[in-house]
PDB file of C-alpha atoms in Angstrom:
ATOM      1  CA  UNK M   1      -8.593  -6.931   4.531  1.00 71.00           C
ATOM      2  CA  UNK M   2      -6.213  -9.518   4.365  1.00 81.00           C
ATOM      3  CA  UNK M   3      -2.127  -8.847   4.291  1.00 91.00           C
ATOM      4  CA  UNK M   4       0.829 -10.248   4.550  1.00 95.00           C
ATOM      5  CA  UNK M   5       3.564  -8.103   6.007  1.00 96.00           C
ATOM      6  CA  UNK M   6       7.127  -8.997   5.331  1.00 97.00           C
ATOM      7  CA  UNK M   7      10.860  -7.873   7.054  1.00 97.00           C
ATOM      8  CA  UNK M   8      13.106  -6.812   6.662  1.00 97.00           C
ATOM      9  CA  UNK M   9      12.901  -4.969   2.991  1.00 95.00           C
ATOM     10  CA  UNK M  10      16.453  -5.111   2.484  1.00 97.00           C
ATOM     11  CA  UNK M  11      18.836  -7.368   3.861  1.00 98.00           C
ATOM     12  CA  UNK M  12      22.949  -7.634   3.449  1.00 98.00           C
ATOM     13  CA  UNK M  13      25.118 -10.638   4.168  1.00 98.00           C
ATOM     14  CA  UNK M  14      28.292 -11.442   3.654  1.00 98.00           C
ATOM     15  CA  UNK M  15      28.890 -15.506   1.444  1.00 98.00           C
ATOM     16  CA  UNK M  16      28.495 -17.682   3.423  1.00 97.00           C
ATOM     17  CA  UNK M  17      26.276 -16.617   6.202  1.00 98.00           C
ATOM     18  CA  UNK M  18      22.535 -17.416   7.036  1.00 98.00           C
ATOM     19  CA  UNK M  19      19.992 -15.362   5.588  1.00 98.00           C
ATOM     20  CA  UNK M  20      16.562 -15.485   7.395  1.00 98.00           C
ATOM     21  CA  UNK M  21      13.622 -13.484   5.716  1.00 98.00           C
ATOM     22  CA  UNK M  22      10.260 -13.335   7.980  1.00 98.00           C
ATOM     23  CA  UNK M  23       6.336 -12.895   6.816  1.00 98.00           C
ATOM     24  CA  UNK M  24       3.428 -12.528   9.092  1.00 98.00           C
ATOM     25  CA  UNK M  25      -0.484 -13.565   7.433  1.00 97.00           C
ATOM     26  CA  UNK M  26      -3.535 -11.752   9.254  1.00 95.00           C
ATOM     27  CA  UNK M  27      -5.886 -14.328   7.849  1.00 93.00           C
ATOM     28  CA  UNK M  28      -6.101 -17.313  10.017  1.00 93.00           C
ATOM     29  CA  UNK M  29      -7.829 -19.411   7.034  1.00 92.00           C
ATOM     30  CA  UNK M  30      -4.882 -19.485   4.757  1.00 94.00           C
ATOM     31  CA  UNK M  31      -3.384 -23.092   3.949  1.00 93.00           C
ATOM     32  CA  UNK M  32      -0.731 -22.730   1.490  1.00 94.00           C
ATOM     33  CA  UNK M  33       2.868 -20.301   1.791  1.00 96.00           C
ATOM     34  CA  UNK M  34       4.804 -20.251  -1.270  1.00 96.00           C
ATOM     35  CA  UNK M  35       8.195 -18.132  -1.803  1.00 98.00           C
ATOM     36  CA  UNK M  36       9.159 -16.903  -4.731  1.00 97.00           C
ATOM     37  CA  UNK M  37      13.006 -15.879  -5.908  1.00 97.00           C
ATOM     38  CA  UNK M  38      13.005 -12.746  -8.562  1.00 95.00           C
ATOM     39  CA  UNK M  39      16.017 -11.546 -10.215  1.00 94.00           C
ATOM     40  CA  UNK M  40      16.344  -8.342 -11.582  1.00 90.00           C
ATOM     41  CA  UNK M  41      15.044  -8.291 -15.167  1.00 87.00           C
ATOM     42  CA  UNK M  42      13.190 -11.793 -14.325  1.00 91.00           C
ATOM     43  CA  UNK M  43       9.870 -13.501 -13.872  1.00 93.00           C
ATOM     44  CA  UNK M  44       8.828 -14.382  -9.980  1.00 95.00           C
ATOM     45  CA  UNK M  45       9.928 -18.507  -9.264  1.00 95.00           C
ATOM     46  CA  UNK M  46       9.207 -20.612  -6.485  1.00 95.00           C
ATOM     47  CA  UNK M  47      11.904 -21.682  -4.627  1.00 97.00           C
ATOM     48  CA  UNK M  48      10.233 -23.237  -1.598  1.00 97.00           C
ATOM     49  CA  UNK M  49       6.718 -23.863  -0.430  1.00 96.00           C
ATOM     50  CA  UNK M  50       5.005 -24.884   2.605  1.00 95.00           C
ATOM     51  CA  UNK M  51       1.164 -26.259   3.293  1.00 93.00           C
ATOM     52  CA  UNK M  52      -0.371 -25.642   6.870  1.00 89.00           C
ATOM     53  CA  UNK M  53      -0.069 -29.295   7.944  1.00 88.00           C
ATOM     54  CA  UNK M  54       3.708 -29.149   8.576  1.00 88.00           C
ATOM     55  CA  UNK M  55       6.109 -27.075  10.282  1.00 92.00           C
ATOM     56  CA  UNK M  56       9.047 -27.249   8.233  1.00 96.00           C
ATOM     57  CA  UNK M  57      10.072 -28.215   4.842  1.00 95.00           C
ATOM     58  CA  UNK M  58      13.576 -28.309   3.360  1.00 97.00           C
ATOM     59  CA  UNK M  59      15.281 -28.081   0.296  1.00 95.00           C
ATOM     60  CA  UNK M  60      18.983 -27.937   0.119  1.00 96.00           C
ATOM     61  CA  UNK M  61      20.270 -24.688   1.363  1.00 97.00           C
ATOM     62  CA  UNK M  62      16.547 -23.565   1.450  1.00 98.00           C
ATOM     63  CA  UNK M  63      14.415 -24.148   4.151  1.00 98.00           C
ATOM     64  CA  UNK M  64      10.936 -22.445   5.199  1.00 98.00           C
ATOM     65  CA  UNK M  65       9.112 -22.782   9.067  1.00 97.00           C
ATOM     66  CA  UNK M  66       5.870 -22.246   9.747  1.00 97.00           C
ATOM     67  CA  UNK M  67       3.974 -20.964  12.840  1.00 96.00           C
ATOM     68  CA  UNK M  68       0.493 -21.492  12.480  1.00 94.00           C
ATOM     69  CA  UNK M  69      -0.304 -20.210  15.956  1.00 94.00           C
ATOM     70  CA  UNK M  70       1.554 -17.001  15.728  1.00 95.00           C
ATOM     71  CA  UNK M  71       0.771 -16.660  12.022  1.00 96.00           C
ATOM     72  CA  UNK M  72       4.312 -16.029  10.936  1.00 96.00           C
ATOM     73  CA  UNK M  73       6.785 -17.996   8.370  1.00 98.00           C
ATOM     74  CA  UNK M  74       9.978 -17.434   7.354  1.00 98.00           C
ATOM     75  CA  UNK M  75      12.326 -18.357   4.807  1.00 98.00           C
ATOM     76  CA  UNK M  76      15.842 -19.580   6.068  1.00 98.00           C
ATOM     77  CA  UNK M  77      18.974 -19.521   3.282  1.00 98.00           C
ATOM     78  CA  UNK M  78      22.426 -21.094   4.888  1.00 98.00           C
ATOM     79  CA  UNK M  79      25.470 -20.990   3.258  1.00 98.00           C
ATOM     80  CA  UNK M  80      24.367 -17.848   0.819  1.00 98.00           C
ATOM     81  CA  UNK M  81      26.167 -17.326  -2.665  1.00 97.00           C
ATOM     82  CA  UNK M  82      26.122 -14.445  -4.748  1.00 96.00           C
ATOM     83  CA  UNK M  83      23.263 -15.943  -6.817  1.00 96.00           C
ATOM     84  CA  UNK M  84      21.416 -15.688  -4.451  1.00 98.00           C
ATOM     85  CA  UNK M  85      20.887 -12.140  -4.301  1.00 97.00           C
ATOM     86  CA  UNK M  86      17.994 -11.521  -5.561  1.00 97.00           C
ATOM     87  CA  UNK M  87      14.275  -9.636  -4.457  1.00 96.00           C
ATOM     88  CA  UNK M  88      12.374 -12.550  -2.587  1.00 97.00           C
ATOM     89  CA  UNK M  89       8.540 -12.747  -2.166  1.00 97.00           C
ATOM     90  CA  UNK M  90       6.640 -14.494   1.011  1.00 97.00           C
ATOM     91  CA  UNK M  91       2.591 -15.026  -0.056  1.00 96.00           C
ATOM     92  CA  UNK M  92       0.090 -16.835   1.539  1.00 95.00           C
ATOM     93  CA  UNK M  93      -3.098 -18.735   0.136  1.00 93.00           C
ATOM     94  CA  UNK M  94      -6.225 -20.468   1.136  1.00 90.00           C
ATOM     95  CA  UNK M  95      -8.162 -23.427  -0.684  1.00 86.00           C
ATOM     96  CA  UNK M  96     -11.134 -22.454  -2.225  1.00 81.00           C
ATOM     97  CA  UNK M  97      -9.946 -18.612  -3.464  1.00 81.00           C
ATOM     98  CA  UNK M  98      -7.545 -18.533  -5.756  1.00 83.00           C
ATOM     99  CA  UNK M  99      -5.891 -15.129  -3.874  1.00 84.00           C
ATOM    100  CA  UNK M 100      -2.388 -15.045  -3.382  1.00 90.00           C
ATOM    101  CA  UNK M 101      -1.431 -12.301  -1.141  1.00 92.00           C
ATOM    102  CA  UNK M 102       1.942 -11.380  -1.307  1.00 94.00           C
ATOM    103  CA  UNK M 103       4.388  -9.675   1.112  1.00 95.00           C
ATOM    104  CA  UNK M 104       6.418  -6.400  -0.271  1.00 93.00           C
ATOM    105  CA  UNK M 105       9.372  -8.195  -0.948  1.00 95.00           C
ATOM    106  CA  UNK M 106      13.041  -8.473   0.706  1.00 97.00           C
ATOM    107  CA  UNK M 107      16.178  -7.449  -1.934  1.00 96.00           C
ATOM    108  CA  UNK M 108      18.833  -9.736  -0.164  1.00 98.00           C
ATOM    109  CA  UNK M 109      22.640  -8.889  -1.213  1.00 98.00           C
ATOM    110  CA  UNK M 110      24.895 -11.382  -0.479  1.00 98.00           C
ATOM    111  CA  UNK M 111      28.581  -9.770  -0.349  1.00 95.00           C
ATOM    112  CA  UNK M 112      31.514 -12.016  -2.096  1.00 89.00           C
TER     113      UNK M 112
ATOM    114  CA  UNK D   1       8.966 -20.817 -25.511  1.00 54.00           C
ATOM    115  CA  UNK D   2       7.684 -23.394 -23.365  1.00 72.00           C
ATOM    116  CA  UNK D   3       5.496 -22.126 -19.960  1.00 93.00           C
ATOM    117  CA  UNK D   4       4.097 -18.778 -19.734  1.00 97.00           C
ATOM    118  CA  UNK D   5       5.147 -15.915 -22.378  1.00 97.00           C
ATOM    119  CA  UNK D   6       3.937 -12.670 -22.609  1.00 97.00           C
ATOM    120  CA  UNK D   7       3.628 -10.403 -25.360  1.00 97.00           C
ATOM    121  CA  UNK D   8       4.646  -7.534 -26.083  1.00 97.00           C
ATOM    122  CA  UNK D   9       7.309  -7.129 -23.418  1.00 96.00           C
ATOM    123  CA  UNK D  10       7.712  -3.421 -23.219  1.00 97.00           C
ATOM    124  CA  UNK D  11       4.545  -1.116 -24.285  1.00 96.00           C
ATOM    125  CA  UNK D  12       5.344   3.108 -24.275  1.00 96.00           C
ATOM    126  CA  UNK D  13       1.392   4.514 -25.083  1.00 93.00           C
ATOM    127  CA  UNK D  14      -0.434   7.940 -24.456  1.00 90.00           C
ATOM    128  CA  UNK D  15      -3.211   8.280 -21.922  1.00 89.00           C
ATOM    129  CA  UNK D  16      -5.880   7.896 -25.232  1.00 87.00           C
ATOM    130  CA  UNK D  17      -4.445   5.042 -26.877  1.00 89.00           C
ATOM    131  CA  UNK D  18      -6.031   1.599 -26.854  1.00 94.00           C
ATOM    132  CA  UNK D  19      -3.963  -1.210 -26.293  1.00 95.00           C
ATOM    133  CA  UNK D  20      -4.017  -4.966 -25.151  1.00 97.00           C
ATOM    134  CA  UNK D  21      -1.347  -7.431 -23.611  1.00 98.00           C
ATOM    135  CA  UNK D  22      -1.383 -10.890 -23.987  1.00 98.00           C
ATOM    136  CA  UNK D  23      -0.859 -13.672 -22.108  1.00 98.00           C
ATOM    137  CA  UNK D  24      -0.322 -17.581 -23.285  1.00 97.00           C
ATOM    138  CA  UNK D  25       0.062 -20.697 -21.184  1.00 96.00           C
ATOM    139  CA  UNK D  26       1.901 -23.987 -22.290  1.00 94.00           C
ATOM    140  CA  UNK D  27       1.062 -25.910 -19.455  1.00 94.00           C
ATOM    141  CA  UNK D  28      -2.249 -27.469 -19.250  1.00 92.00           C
ATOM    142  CA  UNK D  29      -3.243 -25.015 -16.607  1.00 93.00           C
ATOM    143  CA  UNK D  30      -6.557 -24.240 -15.879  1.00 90.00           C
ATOM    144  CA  UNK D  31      -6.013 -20.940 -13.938  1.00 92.00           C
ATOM    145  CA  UNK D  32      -4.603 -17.633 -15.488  1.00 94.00           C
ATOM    146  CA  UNK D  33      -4.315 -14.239 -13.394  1.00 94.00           C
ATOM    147  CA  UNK D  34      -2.684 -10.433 -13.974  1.00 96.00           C
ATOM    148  CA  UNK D  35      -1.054  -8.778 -11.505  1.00 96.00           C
ATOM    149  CA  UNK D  36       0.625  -5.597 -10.984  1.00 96.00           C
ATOM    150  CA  UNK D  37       4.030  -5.093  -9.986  1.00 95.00           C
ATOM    151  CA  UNK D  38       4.827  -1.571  -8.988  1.00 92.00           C
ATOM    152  CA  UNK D  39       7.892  -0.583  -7.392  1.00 84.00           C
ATOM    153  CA  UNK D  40       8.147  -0.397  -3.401  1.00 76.00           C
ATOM    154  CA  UNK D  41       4.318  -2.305  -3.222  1.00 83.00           C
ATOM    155  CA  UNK D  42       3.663  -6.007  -3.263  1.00 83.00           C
ATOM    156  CA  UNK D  43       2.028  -8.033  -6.195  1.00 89.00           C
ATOM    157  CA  UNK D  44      -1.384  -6.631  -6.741  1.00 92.00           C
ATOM    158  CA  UNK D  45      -3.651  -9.474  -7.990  1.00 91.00           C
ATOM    159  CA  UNK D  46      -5.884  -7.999 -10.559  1.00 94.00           C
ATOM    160  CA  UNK D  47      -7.900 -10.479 -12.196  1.00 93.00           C
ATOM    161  CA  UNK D  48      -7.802 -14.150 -11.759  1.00 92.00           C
ATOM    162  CA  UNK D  49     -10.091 -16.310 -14.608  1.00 92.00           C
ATOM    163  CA  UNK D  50     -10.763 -20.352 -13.717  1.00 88.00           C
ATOM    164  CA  UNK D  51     -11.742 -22.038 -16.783  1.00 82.00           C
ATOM    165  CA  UNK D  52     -12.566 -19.382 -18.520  1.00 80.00           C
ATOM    166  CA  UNK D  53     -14.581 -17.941 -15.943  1.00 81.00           C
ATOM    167  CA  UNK D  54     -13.264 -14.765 -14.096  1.00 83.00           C
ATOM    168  CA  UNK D  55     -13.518 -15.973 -10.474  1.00 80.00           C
ATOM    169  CA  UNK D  56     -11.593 -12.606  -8.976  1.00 76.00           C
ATOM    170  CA  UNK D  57     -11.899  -8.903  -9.885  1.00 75.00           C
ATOM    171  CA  UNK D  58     -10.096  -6.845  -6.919  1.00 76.00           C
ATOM    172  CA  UNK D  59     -11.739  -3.181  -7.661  1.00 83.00           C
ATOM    173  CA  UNK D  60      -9.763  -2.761 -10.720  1.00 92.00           C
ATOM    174  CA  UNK D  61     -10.505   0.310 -12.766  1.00 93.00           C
ATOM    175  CA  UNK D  62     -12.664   0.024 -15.623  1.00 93.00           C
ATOM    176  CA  UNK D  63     -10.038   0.816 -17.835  1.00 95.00           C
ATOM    177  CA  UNK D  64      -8.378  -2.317 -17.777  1.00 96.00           C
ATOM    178  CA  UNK D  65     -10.678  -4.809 -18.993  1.00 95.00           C
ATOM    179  CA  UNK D  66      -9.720  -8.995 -19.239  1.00 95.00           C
ATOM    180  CA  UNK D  67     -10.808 -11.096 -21.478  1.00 95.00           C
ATOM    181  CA  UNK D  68      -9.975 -15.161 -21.703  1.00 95.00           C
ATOM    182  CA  UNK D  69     -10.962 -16.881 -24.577  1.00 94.00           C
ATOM    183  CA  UNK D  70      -9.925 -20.252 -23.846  1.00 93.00           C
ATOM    184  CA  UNK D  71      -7.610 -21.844 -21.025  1.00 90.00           C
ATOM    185  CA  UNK D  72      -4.892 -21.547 -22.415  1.00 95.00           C
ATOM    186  CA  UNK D  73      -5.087 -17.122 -23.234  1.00 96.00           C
ATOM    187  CA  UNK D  74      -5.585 -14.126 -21.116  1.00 97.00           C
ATOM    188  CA  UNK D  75      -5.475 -10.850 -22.426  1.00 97.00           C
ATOM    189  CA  UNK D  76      -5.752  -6.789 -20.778  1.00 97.00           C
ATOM    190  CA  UNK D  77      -7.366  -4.711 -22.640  1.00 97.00           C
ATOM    191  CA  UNK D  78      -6.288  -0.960 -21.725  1.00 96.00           C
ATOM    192  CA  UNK D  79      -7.855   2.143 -22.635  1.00 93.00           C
ATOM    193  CA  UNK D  80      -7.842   5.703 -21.200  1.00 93.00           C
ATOM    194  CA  UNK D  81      -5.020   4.760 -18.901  1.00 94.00           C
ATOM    195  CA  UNK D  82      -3.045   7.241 -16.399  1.00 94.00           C
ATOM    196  CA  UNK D  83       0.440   7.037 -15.477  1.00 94.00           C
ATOM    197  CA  UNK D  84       0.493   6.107 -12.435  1.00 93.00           C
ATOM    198  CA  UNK D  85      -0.600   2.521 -13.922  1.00 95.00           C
ATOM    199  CA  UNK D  86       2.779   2.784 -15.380  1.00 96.00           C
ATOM    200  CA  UNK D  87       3.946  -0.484 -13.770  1.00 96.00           C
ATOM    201  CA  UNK D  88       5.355  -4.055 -14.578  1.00 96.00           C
ATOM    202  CA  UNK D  89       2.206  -6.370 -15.474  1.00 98.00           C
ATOM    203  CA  UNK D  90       2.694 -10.257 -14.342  1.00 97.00           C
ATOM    204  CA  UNK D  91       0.538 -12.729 -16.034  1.00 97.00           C
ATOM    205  CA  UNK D  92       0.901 -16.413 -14.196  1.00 96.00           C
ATOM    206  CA  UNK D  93      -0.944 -20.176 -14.458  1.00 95.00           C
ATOM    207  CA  UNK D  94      -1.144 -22.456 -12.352  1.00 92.00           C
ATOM    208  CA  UNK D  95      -3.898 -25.633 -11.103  1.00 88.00           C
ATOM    209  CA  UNK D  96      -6.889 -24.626 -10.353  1.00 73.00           C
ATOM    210  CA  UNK D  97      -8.698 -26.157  -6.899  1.00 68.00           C
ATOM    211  CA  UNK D  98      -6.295 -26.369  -3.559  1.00 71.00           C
ATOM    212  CA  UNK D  99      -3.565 -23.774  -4.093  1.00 77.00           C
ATOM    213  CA  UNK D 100      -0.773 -24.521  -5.998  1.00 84.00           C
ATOM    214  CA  UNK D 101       2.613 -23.057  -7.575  1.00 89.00           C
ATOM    215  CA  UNK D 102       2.188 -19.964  -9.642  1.00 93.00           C
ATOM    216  CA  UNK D 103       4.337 -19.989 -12.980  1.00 94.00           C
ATOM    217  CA  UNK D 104       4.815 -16.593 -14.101  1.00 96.00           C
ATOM    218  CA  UNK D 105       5.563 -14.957 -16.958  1.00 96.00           C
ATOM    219  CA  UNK D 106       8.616 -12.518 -18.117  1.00 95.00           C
ATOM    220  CA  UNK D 107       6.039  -9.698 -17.953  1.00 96.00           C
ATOM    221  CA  UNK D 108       5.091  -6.541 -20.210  1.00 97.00           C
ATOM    222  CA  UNK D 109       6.386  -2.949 -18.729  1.00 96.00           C
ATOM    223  CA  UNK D 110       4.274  -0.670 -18.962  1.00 96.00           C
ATOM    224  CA  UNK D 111       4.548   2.727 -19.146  1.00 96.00           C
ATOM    225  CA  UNK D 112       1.903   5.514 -19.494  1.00 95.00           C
ATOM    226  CA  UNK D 113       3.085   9.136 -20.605  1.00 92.00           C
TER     227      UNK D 113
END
Protein backbone atom coordinates (compact mmCIF):
# COMPACT_ATOMS: atom_id res chain seq x y z
CA UNK A 1 0.00 0.00 0.00
CA UNK A 2 0.94 3.39 0.03
CA UNK A 3 3.75 4.95 2.64
CA UNK A 4 5.62 7.56 3.33
CA UNK A 5 8.92 6.84 4.99
CA UNK A 6 10.63 9.57 6.89
CA UNK A 7 14.59 10.14 8.37
CA UNK A 8 16.02 10.51 10.41
CA UNK A 9 13.63 9.78 13.67
CA UNK A 10 15.60 11.84 15.85
CA UNK A 11 17.72 14.59 15.04
CA UNK A 12 20.11 17.02 17.40
CA UNK A 13 21.46 20.43 16.51
CA UNK A 14 23.04 22.84 18.13
CA UNK A 15 21.03 27.03 17.75
CA UNK A 16 21.74 28.14 15.09
CA UNK A 17 22.47 25.45 12.64
CA UNK A 18 20.41 23.99 9.65
CA UNK A 19 18.10 21.34 10.31
CA UNK A 20 17.08 19.25 7.20
CA UNK A 21 14.33 16.50 7.77
CA UNK A 22 13.74 14.10 4.55
CA UNK A 23 10.38 12.01 3.42
CA UNK A 24 10.14 9.67 0.56
CA UNK A 25 6.13 8.92 -1.02
CA UNK A 26 5.78 5.42 -2.90
CA UNK A 27 2.68 6.67 -4.62
CA UNK A 28 3.48 8.49 -7.74
CA UNK A 29 -0.24 10.06 -7.83
CA UNK A 30 0.08 12.19 -4.79
CA UNK A 31 -0.24 16.12 -5.36
CA UNK A 32 -0.16 17.78 -2.13
CA UNK A 33 2.95 17.55 0.91
CA UNK A 34 2.06 19.25 3.98
CA UNK A 35 4.37 19.37 7.29
CA UNK A 36 3.16 19.56 10.37
CA UNK A 37 5.09 20.98 13.76
CA UNK A 38 3.83 19.04 17.16
CA UNK A 39 4.89 20.00 20.50
CA UNK A 40 4.78 17.86 23.27
CA UNK A 41 1.36 18.03 24.94
CA UNK A 42 0.01 19.75 21.53
CA UNK A 43 -2.22 19.35 18.53
CA UNK A 44 -0.31 18.59 14.96
CA UNK A 45 0.10 22.38 12.90
CA UNK A 46 1.18 23.07 9.58
CA UNK A 47 4.09 24.88 9.26
CA UNK A 48 4.83 24.57 5.55
CA UNK A 49 3.20 23.00 2.56
CA UNK A 50 4.03 22.22 -0.89
CA UNK A 51 1.68 21.22 -4.15
CA UNK A 52 3.35 19.05 -6.99
CA UNK A 53 3.57 21.96 -9.46
CA UNK A 54 6.58 23.62 -7.76
CA UNK A 55 9.82 22.73 -6.47
CA UNK A 56 10.28 24.88 -3.64
CA UNK A 57 8.33 27.02 -1.38
CA UNK A 58 9.58 29.26 1.43
CA UNK A 59 8.57 30.69 4.48
CA UNK A 60 10.94 32.51 6.67
CA UNK A 61 13.35 30.19 8.28
CA UNK A 62 11.16 27.34 6.80
CA UNK A 63 11.56 26.07 3.57
CA UNK A 64 10.34 22.63 1.91
CA UNK A 65 11.83 21.03 -1.78
CA UNK A 66 10.26 18.76 -3.70
CA UNK A 67 11.48 15.98 -6.06
CA UNK A 68 8.79 14.72 -7.99
CA UNK A 69 11.01 12.41 -10.02
CA UNK A 70 12.74 10.78 -7.16
CA UNK A 71 9.63 10.99 -4.98
CA UNK A 72 11.34 12.55 -2.02
CA UNK A 73 10.75 16.07 -0.05
CA UNK A 74 12.27 17.49 2.64
CA UNK A 75 11.82 20.07 5.08
CA UNK A 76 14.82 22.57 5.51
CA UNK A 77 14.92 24.81 9.06
CA UNK A 78 18.05 27.48 9.04
CA UNK A 79 18.93 29.35 11.81
CA UNK A 80 17.09 26.79 14.47
CA UNK A 81 15.90 28.13 18.00
CA UNK A 82 14.96 26.24 20.86
CA UNK A 83 11.27 26.51 19.87
CA UNK A 84 11.78 24.78 17.46
CA UNK A 85 12.26 21.55 18.96
CA UNK A 86 9.55 19.87 18.54
CA UNK A 87 8.25 16.14 16.81
CA UNK A 88 7.73 17.11 13.02
CA UNK A 89 5.44 15.20 10.56
CA UNK A 90 6.09 14.89 6.53
CA UNK A 91 2.52 13.52 4.76
CA UNK A 92 1.63 13.34 1.41
CA UNK A 93 -1.89 13.61 -0.41
CA UNK A 94 -3.61 13.19 -3.67
CA UNK A 95 -6.81 15.07 -5.10
CA UNK A 96 -9.70 13.12 -5.18
CA UNK A 97 -9.01 10.87 -1.69
CA UNK A 98 -9.04 12.59 1.14
CA UNK A 99 -5.89 10.18 2.61
CA UNK A 100 -3.19 11.79 4.23
CA UNK A 101 -0.39 9.47 4.74
CA UNK A 102 1.93 10.48 7.16
CA UNK A 103 5.64 9.75 7.80
CA UNK A 104 6.67 8.43 11.54
CA UNK A 105 7.79 11.59 12.63
CA UNK A 106 11.37 13.29 13.38
CA UNK A 107 11.77 14.70 17.35
CA UNK A 108 14.35 17.52 16.42
CA UNK A 109 16.31 19.03 19.61
CA UNK A 110 17.83 22.06 19.03
CA UNK A 111 20.71 22.59 21.79
CA UNK A 112 20.95 26.37 23.33
CA UNK B 1 -12.66 27.74 21.77
CA UNK B 2 -12.50 28.68 18.31
CA UNK B 3 -11.26 25.69 15.58
CA UNK B 4 -11.35 22.16 16.44
CA UNK B 5 -11.96 20.98 20.26
CA UNK B 6 -12.27 17.74 21.47
CA UNK B 7 -13.99 16.39 24.30
CA UNK B 8 -13.25 14.72 26.85
CA UNK B 9 -9.48 15.11 26.76
CA UNK B 10 -8.31 12.21 28.81
CA UNK B 11 -10.72 8.95 29.01
CA UNK B 12 -9.32 5.88 31.68
CA UNK B 13 -12.24 2.89 30.81
CA UNK B 14 -12.31 -1.02 31.23
CA UNK B 15 -12.28 -3.34 28.25
CA UNK B 16 -16.51 -3.59 28.77
CA UNK B 17 -17.31 -0.10 29.11
CA UNK B 18 -19.06 1.91 26.41
CA UNK B 19 -17.85 5.15 25.68
CA UNK B 20 -17.83 7.94 22.91
CA UNK B 21 -15.45 10.96 22.04
CA UNK B 22 -16.45 13.89 20.44
CA UNK B 23 -15.32 15.99 18.02
CA UNK B 24 -16.60 19.77 17.01
CA UNK B 25 -15.47 22.02 14.19
CA UNK B 26 -15.71 25.94 14.17
CA UNK B 27 -14.63 26.40 10.84
CA UNK B 28 -17.00 25.94 8.09
CA UNK B 29 -15.27 22.77 7.13
CA UNK B 30 -16.80 20.25 5.27
CA UNK B 31 -14.38 17.34 6.04
CA UNK B 32 -13.87 15.72 9.57
CA UNK B 33 -11.49 12.57 10.16
CA UNK B 34 -10.04 10.41 13.43
CA UNK B 35 -6.85 9.28 13.58
CA UNK B 36 -4.71 7.40 15.83
CA UNK B 37 -1.62 8.49 17.29
CA UNK B 38 0.35 5.75 18.93
CA UNK B 39 3.74 6.12 20.07
CA UNK B 40 6.80 5.13 17.70
CA UNK B 41 3.99 4.70 14.50
CA UNK B 42 2.77 7.42 12.21
CA UNK B 43 -0.83 8.96 12.17
CA UNK B 44 -3.21 6.19 11.42
CA UNK B 45 -6.20 7.67 9.51
CA UNK B 46 -9.23 5.93 10.76
CA UNK B 47 -12.25 7.34 9.43
CA UNK B 48 -12.62 10.31 7.25
CA UNK B 49 -16.63 11.60 6.73
CA UNK B 50 -17.26 14.37 3.64
CA UNK B 51 -20.46 16.00 4.22
CA UNK B 52 -21.71 13.81 6.32
CA UNK B 53 -20.91 10.97 4.31
CA UNK B 54 -18.06 8.58 5.50
CA UNK B 55 -15.88 8.56 2.35
CA UNK B 56 -12.84 6.41 4.20
CA UNK B 57 -12.94 3.43 6.59
CA UNK B 58 -9.19 1.94 6.71
CA UNK B 59 -10.07 -1.74 8.25
CA UNK B 60 -10.86 -0.33 11.54
CA UNK B 61 -12.20 -2.74 14.10
CA UNK B 62 -15.75 -2.92 14.65
CA UNK B 63 -15.42 -1.69 17.94
CA UNK B 64 -14.91 1.73 17.14
CA UNK B 65 -17.82 2.90 15.37
CA UNK B 66 -18.21 6.90 13.83
CA UNK B 67 -20.97 8.61 13.59
CA UNK B 68 -21.41 12.44 12.04
CA UNK B 69 -24.48 14.05 12.47
CA UNK B 70 -23.95 17.18 10.77
CA UNK B 71 -20.71 18.99 9.33
CA UNK B 72 -19.83 20.48 11.87
CA UNK B 73 -19.65 16.93 14.64
CA UNK B 74 -17.85 13.70 14.58
CA UNK B 75 -18.05 11.37 17.23
CA UNK B 76 -16.22 7.49 18.15
CA UNK B 77 -18.21 5.40 19.59
CA UNK B 78 -16.07 2.64 21.57
CA UNK B 79 -17.14 -0.49 22.96
CA UNK B 80 -15.37 -3.77 23.91
CA UNK B 81 -12.04 -2.10 23.44
CA UNK B 82 -8.42 -3.74 24.18
CA UNK B 83 -5.48 -2.01 25.36
CA UNK B 84 -3.45 -1.95 22.91
CA UNK B 85 -5.98 0.80 21.39
CA UNK B 86 -4.71 2.67 24.31
CA UNK B 87 -3.45 5.57 22.15
CA UNK B 88 -3.82 9.43 21.55
CA UNK B 89 -7.03 9.94 19.21
CA UNK B 90 -6.68 13.11 16.68
CA UNK B 91 -9.84 14.45 15.31
CA UNK B 92 -9.03 17.23 12.35
CA UNK B 93 -11.21 19.44 9.53
CA UNK B 94 -10.30 20.70 6.84
CA UNK B 95 -11.89 21.61 2.85
CA UNK B 96 -13.14 19.06 1.28
CA UNK B 97 -12.18 18.55 -2.77
CA UNK B 98 -8.23 19.15 -3.77
CA UNK B 99 -6.26 18.54 -0.57
CA UNK B 100 -5.92 21.05 1.79
CA UNK B 101 -4.49 21.97 5.43
CA UNK B 102 -5.63 19.70 8.19
CA UNK B 103 -6.60 21.64 11.52
CA UNK B 104 -6.39 19.36 14.31
CA UNK B 105 -7.60 19.09 17.45
CA UNK B 106 -5.90 18.93 21.15
CA UNK B 107 -6.93 15.24 21.14
CA UNK B 108 -8.54 12.71 23.77
CA UNK B 109 -5.88 10.05 25.41
CA UNK B 110 -6.99 7.15 25.63
CA UNK B 111 -6.25 4.54 27.69
CA UNK B 112 -7.69 0.97 27.97
CA UNK B 113 -6.96 -1.13 31.25
Amino acid sequence: GENVEQHPSTLSVQEGDSAVIKCTYSDSASNYFPWYKQELGKRPQLIIDIRSNVGEKKDQRIAVTLNKTAKHFSLHITETQPEDSAVYFCAASTSGTYKYIFGTGTRLKVLA
Amino acid sequence: ETGVTQTPRHLVMGMTNKKSLKCEQHLGHNAMYWYKQSAKKPLELMFVYSLEERVENNSVPSRFSPECPNSSHLFLHLHTLQPEDSALYLCASSQGGFPYEQYFGPGTRLTVT
